[in-house]
PDB file of C-alpha atoms in Angstrom:
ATOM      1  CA  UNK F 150       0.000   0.000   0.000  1.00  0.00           C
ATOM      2  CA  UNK F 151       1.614   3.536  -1.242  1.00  0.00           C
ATOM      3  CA  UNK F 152       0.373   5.277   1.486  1.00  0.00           C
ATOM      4  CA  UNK F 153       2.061   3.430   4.944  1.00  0.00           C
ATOM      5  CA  UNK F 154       6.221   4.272   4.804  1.00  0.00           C
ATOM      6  CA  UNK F 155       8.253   1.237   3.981  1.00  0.00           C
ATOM      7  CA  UNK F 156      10.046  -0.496   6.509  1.00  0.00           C
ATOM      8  CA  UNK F 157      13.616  -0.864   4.680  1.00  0.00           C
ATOM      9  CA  UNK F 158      15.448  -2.704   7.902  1.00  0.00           C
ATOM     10  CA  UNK F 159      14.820  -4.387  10.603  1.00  0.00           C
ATOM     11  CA  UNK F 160      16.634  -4.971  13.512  1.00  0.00           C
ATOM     12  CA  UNK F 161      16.204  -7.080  17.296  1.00  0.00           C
ATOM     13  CA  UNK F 162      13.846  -4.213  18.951  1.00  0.00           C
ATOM     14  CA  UNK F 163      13.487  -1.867  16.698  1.00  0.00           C
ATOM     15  CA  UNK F 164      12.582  -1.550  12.460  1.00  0.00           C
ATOM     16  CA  UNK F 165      13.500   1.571  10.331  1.00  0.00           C
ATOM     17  CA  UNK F 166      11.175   2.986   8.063  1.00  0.00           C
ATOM     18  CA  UNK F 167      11.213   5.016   4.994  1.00  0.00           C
ATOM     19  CA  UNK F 168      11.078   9.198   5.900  1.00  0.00           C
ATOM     20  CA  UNK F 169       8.238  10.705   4.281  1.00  0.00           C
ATOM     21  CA  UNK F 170       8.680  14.020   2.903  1.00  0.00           C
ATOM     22  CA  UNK F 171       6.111  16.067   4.617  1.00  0.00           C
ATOM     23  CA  UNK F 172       4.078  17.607   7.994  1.00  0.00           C
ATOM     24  CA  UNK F 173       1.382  16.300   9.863  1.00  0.00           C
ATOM     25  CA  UNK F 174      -2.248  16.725   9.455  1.00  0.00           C
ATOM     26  CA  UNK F 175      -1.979  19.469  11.965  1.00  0.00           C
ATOM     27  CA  UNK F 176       0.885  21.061  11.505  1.00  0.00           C
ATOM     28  CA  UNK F 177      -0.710  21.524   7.754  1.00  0.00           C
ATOM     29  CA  UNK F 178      -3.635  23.057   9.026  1.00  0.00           C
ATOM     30  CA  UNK F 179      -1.788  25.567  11.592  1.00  0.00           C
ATOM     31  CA  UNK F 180       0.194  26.082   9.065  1.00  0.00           C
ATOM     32  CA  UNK F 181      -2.578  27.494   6.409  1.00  0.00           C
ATOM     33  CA  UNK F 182      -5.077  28.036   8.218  1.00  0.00           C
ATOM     34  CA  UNK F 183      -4.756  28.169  12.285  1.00  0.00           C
ATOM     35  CA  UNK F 184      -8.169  29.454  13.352  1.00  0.00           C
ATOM     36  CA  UNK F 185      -9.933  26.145  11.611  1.00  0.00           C
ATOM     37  CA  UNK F 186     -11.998  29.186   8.927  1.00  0.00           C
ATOM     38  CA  UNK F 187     -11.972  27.246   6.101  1.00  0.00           C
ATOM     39  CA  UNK F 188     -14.152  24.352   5.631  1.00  0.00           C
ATOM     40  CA  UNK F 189     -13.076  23.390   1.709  1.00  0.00           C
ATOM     41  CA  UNK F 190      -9.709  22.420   3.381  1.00  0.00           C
ATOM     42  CA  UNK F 191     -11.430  20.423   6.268  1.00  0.00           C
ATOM     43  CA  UNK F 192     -13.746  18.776   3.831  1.00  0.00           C
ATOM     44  CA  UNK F 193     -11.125  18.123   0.934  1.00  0.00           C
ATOM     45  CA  UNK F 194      -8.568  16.728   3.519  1.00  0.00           C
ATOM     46  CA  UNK F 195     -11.337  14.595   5.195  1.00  0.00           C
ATOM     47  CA  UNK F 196     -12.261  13.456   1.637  1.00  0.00           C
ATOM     48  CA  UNK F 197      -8.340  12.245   1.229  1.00  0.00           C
ATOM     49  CA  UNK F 198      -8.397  10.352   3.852  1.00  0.00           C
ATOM     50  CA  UNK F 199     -11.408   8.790   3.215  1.00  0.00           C
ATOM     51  CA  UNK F 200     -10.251   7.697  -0.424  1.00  0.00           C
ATOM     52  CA  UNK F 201      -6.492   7.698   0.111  1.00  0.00           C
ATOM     53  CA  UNK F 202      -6.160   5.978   3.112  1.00  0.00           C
ATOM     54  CA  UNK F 203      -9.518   4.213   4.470  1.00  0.00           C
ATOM     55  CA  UNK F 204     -10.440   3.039   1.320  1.00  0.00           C
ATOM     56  CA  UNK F 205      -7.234   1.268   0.233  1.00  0.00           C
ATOM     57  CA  UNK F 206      -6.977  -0.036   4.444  1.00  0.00           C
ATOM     58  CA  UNK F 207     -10.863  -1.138   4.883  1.00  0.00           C
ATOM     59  CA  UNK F 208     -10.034  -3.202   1.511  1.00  0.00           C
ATOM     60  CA  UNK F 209      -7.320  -5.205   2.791  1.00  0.00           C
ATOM     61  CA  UNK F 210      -7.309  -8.780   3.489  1.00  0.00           C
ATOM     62  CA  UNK F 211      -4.171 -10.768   5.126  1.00  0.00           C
ATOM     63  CA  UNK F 212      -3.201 -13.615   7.707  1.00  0.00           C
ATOM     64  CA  UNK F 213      -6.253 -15.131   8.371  1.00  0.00           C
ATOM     65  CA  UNK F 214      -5.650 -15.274  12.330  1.00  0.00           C
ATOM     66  CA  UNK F 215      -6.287 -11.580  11.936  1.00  0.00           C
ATOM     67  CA  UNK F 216      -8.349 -10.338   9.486  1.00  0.00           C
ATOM     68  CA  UNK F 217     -11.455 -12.459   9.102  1.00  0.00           C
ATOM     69  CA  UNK F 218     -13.822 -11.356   6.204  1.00  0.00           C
ATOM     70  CA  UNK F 219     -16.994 -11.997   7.652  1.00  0.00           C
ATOM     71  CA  UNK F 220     -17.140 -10.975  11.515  1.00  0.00           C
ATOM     72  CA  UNK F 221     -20.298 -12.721  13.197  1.00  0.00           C
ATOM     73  CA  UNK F 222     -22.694 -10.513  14.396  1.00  0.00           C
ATOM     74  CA  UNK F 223     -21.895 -11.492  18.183  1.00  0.00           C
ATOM     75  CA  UNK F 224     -18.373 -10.439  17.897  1.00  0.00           C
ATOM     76  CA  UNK F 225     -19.047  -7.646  16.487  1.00  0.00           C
ATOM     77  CA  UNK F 226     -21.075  -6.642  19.029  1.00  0.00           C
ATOM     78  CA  UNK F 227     -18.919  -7.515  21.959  1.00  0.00           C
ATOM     79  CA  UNK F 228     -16.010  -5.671  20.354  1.00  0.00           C
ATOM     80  CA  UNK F 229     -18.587  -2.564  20.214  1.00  0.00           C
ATOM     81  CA  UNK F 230     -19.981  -2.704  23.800  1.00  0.00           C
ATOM     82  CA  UNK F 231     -16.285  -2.702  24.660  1.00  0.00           C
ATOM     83  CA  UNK F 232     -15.068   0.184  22.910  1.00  0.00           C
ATOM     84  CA  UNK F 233     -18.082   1.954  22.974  1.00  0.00           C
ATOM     85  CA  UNK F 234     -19.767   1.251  26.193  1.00  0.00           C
ATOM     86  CA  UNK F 235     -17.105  -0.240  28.308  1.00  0.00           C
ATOM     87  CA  UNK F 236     -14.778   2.400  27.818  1.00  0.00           C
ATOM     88  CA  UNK F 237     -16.834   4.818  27.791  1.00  0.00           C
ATOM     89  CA  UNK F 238     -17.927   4.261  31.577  1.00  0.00           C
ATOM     90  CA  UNK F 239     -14.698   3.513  32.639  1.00  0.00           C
ATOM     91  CA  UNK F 240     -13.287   6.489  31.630  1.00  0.00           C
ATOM     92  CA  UNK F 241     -15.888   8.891  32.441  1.00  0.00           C
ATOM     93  CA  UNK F 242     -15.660   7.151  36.019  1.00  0.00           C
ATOM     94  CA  UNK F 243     -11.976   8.296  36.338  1.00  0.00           C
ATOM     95  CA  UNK F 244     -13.026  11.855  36.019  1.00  0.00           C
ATOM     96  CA  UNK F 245     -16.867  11.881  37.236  1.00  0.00           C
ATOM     97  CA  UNK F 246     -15.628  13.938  40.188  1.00  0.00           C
ATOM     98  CA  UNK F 247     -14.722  16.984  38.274  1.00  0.00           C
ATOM     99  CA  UNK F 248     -18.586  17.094  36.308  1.00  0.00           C
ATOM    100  CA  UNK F 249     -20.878  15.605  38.437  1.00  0.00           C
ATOM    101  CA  UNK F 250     -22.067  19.090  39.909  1.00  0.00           C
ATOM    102  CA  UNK F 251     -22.425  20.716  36.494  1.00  0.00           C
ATOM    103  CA  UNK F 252     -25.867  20.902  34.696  1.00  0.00           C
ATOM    104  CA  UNK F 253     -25.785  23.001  31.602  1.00  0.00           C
ATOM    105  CA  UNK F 254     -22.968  23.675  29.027  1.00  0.00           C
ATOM    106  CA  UNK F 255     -22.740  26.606  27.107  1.00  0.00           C
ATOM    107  CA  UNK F 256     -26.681  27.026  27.902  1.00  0.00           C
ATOM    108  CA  UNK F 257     -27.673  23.146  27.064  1.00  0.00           C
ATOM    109  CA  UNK F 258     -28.580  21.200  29.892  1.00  0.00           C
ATOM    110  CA  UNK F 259     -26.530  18.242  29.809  1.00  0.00           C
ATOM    111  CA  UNK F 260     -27.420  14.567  29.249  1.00  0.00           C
ATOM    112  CA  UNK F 261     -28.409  12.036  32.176  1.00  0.00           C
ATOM    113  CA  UNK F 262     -24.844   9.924  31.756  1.00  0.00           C
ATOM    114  CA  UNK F 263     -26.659   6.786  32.691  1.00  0.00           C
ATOM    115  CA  UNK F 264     -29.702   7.339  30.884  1.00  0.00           C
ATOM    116  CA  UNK F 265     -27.058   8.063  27.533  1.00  0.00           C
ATOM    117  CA  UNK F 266     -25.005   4.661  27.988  1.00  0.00           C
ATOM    118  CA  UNK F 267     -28.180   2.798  27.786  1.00  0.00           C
ATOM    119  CA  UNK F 268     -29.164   4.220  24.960  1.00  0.00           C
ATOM    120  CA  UNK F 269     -26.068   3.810  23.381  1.00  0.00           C
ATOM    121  CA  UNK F 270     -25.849   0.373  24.383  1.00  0.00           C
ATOM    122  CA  UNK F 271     -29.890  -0.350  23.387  1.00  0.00           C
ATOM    123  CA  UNK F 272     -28.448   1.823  19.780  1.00  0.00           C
ATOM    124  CA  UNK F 273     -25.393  -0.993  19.290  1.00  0.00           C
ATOM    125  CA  UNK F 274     -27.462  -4.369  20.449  1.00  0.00           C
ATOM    126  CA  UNK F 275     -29.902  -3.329  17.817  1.00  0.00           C
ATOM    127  CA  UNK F 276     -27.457  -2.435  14.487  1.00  0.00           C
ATOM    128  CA  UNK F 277     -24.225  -4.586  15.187  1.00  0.00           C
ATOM    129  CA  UNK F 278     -25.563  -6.542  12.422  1.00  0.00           C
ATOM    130  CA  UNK F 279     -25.518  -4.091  10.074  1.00  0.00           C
ATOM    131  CA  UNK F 280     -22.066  -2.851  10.827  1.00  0.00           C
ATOM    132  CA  UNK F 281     -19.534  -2.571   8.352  1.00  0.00           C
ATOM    133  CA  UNK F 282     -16.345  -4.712  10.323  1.00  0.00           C
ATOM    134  CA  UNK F 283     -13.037  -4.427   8.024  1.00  0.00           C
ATOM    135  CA  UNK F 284      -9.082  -3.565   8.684  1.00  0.00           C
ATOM    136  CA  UNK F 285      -8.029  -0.344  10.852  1.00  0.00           C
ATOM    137  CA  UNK F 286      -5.736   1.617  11.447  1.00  0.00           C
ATOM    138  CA  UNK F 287      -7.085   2.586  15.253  1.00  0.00           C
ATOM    139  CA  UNK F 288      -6.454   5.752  15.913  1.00  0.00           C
ATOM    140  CA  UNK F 289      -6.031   7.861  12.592  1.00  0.00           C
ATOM    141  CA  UNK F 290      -5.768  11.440  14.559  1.00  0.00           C
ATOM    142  CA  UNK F 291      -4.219  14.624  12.488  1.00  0.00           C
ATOM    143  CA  UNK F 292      -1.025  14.169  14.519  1.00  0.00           C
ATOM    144  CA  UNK F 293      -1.227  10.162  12.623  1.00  0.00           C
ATOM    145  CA  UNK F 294      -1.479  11.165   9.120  1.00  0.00           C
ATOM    146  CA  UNK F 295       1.086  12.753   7.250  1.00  0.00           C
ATOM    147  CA  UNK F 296       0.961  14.858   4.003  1.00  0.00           C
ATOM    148  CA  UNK F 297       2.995  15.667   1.577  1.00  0.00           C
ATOM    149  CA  UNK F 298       4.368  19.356   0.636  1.00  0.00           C
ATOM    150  CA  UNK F 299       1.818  19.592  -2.014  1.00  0.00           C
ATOM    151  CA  UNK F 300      -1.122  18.974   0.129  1.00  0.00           C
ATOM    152  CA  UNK F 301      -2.242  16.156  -2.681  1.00  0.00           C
ATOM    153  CA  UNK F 302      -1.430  12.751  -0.803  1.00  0.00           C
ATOM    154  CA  UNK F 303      -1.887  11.839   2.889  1.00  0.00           C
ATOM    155  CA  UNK F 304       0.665   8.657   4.408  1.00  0.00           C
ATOM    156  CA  UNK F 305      -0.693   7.198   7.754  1.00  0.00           C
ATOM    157  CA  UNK F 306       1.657   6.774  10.561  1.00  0.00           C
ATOM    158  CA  UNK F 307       1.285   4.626  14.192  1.00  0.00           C
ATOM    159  CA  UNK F 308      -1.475   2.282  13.932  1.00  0.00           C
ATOM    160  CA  UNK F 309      -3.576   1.785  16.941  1.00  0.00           C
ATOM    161  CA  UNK F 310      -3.397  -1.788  16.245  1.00  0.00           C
ATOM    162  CA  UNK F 311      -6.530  -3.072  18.065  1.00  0.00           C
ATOM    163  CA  UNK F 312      -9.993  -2.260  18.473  1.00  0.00           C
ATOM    164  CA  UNK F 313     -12.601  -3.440  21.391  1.00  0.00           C
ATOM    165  CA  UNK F 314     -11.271  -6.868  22.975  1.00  0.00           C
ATOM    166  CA  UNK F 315      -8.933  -7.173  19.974  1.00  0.00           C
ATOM    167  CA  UNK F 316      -9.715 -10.654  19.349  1.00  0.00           C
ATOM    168  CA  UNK F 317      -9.158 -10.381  15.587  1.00  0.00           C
ATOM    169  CA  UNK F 318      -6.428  -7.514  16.141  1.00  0.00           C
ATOM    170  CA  UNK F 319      -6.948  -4.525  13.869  1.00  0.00           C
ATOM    171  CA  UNK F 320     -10.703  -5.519  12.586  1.00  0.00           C
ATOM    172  CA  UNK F 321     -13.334  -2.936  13.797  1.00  0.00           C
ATOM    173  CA  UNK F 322     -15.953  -0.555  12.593  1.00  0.00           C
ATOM    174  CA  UNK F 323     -15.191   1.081   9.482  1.00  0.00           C
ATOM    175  CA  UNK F 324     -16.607   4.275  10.541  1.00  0.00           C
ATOM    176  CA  UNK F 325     -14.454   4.508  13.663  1.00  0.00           C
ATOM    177  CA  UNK F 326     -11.537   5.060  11.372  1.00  0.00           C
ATOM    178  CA  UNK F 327     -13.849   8.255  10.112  1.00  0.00           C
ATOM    179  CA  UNK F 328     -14.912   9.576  13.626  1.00  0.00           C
ATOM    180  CA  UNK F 329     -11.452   9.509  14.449  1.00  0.00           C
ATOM    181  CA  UNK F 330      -9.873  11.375  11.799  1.00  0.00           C
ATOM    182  CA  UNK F 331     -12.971  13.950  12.086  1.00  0.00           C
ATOM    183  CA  UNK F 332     -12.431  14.651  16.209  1.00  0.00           C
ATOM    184  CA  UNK F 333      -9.285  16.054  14.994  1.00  0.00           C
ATOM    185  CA  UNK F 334     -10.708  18.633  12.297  1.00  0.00           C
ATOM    186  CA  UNK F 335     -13.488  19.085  15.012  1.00  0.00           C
ATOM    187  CA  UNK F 336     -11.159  20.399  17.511  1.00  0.00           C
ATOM    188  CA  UNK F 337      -9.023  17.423  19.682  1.00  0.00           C
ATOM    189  CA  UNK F 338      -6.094  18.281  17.959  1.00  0.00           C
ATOM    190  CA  UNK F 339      -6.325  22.201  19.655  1.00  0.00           C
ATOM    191  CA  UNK F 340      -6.400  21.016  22.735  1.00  0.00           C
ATOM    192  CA  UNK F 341      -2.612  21.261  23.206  1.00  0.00           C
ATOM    193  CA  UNK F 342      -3.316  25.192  22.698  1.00  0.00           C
ATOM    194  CA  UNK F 343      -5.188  26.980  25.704  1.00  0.00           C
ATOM    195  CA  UNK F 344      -6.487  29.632  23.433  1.00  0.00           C
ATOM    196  CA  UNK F 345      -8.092  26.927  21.190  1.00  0.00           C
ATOM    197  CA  UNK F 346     -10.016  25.866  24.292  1.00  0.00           C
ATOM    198  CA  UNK F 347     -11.394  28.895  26.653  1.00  0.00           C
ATOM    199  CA  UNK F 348     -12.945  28.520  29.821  1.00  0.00           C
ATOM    200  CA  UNK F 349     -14.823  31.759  29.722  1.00  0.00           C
ATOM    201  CA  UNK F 350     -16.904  31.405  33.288  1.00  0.00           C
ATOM    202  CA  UNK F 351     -18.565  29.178  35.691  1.00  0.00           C
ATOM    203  CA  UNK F 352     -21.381  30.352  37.975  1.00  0.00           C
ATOM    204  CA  UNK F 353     -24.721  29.201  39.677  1.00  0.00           C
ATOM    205  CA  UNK F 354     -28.122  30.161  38.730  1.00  0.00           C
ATOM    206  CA  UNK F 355     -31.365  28.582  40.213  1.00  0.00           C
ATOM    207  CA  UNK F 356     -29.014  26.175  41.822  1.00  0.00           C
ATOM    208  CA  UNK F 357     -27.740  24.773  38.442  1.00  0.00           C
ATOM    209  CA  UNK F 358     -23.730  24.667  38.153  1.00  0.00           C
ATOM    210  CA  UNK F 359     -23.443  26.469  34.778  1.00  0.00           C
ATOM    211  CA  UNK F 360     -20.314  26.531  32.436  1.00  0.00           C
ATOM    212  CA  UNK F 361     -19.724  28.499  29.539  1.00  0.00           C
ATOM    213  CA  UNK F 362     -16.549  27.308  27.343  1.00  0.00           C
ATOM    214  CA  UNK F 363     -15.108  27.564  23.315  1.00  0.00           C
ATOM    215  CA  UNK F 364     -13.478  24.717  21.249  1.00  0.00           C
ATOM    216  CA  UNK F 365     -12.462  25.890  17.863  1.00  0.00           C
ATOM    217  CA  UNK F 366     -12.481  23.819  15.150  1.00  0.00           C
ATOM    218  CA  UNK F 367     -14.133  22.622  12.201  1.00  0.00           C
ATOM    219  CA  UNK F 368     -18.039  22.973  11.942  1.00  0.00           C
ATOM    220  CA  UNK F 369     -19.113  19.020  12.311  1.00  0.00           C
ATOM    221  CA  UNK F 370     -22.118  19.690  11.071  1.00  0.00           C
ATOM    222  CA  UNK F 371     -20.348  21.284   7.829  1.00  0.00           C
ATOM    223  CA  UNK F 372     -17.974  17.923   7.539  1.00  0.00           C
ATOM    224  CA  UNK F 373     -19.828  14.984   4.922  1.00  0.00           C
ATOM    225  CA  UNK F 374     -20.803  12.610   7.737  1.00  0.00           C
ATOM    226  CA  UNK F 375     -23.878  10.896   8.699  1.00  0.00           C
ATOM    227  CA  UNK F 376     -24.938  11.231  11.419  1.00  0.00           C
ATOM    228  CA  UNK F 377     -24.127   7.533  12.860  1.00  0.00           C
ATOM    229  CA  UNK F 378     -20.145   9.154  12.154  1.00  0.00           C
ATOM    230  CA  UNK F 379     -21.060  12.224  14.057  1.00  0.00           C
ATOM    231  CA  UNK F 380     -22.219  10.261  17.054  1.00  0.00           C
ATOM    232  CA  UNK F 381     -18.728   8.295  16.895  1.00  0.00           C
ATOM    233  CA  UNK F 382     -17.395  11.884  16.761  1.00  0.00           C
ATOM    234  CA  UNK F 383     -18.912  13.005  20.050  1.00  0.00           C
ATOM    235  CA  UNK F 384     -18.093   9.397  21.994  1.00  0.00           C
ATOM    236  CA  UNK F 385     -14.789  10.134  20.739  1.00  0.00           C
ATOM    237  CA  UNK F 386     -14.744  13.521  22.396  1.00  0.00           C
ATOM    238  CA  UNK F 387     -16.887  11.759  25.460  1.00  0.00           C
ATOM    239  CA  UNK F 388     -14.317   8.885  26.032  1.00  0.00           C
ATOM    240  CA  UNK F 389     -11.234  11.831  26.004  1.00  0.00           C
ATOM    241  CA  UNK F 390     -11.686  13.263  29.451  1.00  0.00           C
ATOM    242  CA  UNK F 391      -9.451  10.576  31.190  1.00  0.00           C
ATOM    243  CA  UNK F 392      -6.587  11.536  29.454  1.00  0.00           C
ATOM    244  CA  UNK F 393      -6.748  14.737  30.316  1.00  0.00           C
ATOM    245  CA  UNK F 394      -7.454  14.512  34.398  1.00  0.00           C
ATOM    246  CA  UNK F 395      -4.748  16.645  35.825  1.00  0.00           C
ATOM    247  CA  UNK F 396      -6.176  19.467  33.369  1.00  0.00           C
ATOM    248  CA  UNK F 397      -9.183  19.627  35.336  1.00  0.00           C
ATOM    249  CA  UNK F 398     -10.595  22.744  32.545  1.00  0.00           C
ATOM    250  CA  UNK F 399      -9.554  20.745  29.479  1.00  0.00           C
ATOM    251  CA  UNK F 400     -11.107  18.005  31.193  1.00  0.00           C
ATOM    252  CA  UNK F 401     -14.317  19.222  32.459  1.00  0.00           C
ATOM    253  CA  UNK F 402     -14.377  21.117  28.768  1.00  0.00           C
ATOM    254  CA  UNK F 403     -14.245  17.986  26.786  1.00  0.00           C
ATOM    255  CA  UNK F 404     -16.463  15.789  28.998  1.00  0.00           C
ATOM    256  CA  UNK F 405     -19.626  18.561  28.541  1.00  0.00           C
ATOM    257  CA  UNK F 406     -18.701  19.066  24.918  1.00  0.00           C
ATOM    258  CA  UNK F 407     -18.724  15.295  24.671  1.00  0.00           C
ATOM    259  CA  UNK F 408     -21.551  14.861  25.857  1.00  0.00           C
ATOM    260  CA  UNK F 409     -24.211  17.020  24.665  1.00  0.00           C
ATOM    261  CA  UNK F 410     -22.448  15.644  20.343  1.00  0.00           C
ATOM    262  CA  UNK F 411     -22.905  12.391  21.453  1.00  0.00           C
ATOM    263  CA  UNK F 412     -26.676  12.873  22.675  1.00  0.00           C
ATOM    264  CA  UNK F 413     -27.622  15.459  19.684  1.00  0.00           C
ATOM    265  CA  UNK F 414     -25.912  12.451  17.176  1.00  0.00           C
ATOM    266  CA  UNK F 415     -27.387   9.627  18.494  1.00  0.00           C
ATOM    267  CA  UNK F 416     -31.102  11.189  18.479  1.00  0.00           C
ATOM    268  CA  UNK F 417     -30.586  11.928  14.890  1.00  0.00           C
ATOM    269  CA  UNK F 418     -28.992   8.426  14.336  1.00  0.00           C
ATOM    270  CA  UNK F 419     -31.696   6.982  16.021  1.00  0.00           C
ATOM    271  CA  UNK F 420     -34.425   8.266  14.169  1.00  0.00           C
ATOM    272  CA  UNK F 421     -32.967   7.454  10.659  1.00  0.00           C
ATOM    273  CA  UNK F 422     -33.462   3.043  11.905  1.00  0.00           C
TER     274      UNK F 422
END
């Protein structure tokens, strides 16, 4: 495949690979346009990756211990209530501490997070069979795809390598690939930048905790997704939170933002079955 860098040597603990002549995603982006303005870029370079990269990886087919052609149903859905569900609570239970006083975001009142897992779960039971199960890479962030000087050809770097329980190692939903590549554009990759996400003020009225924030980023809503890729989107940004802990704003920030996509997304999903 043209776009993964050639590994040209290998040694005991360690392989070198070819050097690709380029930036990342990101740096690409800060470097033409750094206050996320223009959605033709974020929609042409989300349409390269969907034809450059996911097209030519979903399509692959190798050692038979790992990628299996037809996924039953029940492992597909296991492998979903893992990443999806699993995780999801796990995380959000490593950082429940810093949200669990705050009721409305940016003048939404947020989800119930119970009542929200089991409707994501009730959402998963009731499509896993109609899920699209092919090769990954994992975790295709902005910081994982590389493009070239010309901005015509994107090479994807550091596969995840795994997806829910891993039993069949980089076979998983074909839209995660997407979602993950669009919570970049949307506004993950920012979040190294404190002026990309602004805490702007936190106060009480009729005994609701209320918090006002920004992310900046690409319009989702502007990106060509359906809406069941939107809703990956927002768990994306729902699941982030843990990483982010001992930034309790970025943290709090994400978790709200999270939160209300992944509710608005999975309504709309919901009503299209």
């Amino acid at each position: 495949m043209s776009n993964v860098p050639k590994v040209f040597e290998i040694g005991e603990h360690s392989f070198t690979m070819t050097k690709i002549n380029g930036m990342t995603v990101k740096e690409y982006i800060d470097a033409f346009d750094k206050d996320c303005q223009c959605m033709p870029l974020a929609i042409g370079l989300l349409d390269m990756f969907d034809k450059q990269i996911c097209s030519k990886l979903h399509a692959m087919q190798c050692w038979p211990q790992n990628i299996i052609k037809d996924v039953p149903v029940e492992d597909k859905l296991n492998a979903m209530l893992k990443e999806y569900v699993q995780t999801t609570v796990s995380r959000y239970y490593e950082i429940s501490e810093l949200v669990k006083d705050i009721n409305v975001y940016n003048g939404e009142l947020l989800p119930d997070f119970n009542e929200l897992i089991v409707d994501i779960e009730d959402t998963i039971r009731k499509t896993a069979k109609d899920t699209e199960f092919c090769f990954l890479h994992g975790d295709p962030h902005v910081c994982n795809m590389m493009i070239d000087d010309e901005g015509t050809t994107l090479t994807c770097i550091d596969p995840r390598g795994y997806f829910g329980d891993g039993k069949y190692k980089k076979v998983g939903d074909a839209d995660y690939d997407i979602a993950k590549f669009a919570f970049g554009l949307n506004g993950n990759s920012n979040f190294a930048r404190a002026s990309f996400h602004t805490l702007k003020q936190i106060d009480k009225h009729n005994g609701e905790l209320q918090l006002i924030a920004n992310v900046r980023g690409y319009d989702i809503d502007k990106l060509p997704l359906t809406n069941r890729q939107k809703f990956l989107v927002g768990l994306c940004w729902f699941k982030f939170p843990a990483w982010l802990k001992n930034n309790p704003v970025e943290a709090i920030i994400t978790y709200c933002h999270g939160a209300l996509m992944t509710r608005r997304y999975l309504d709309a999903w919901r009503a299209e079955l």
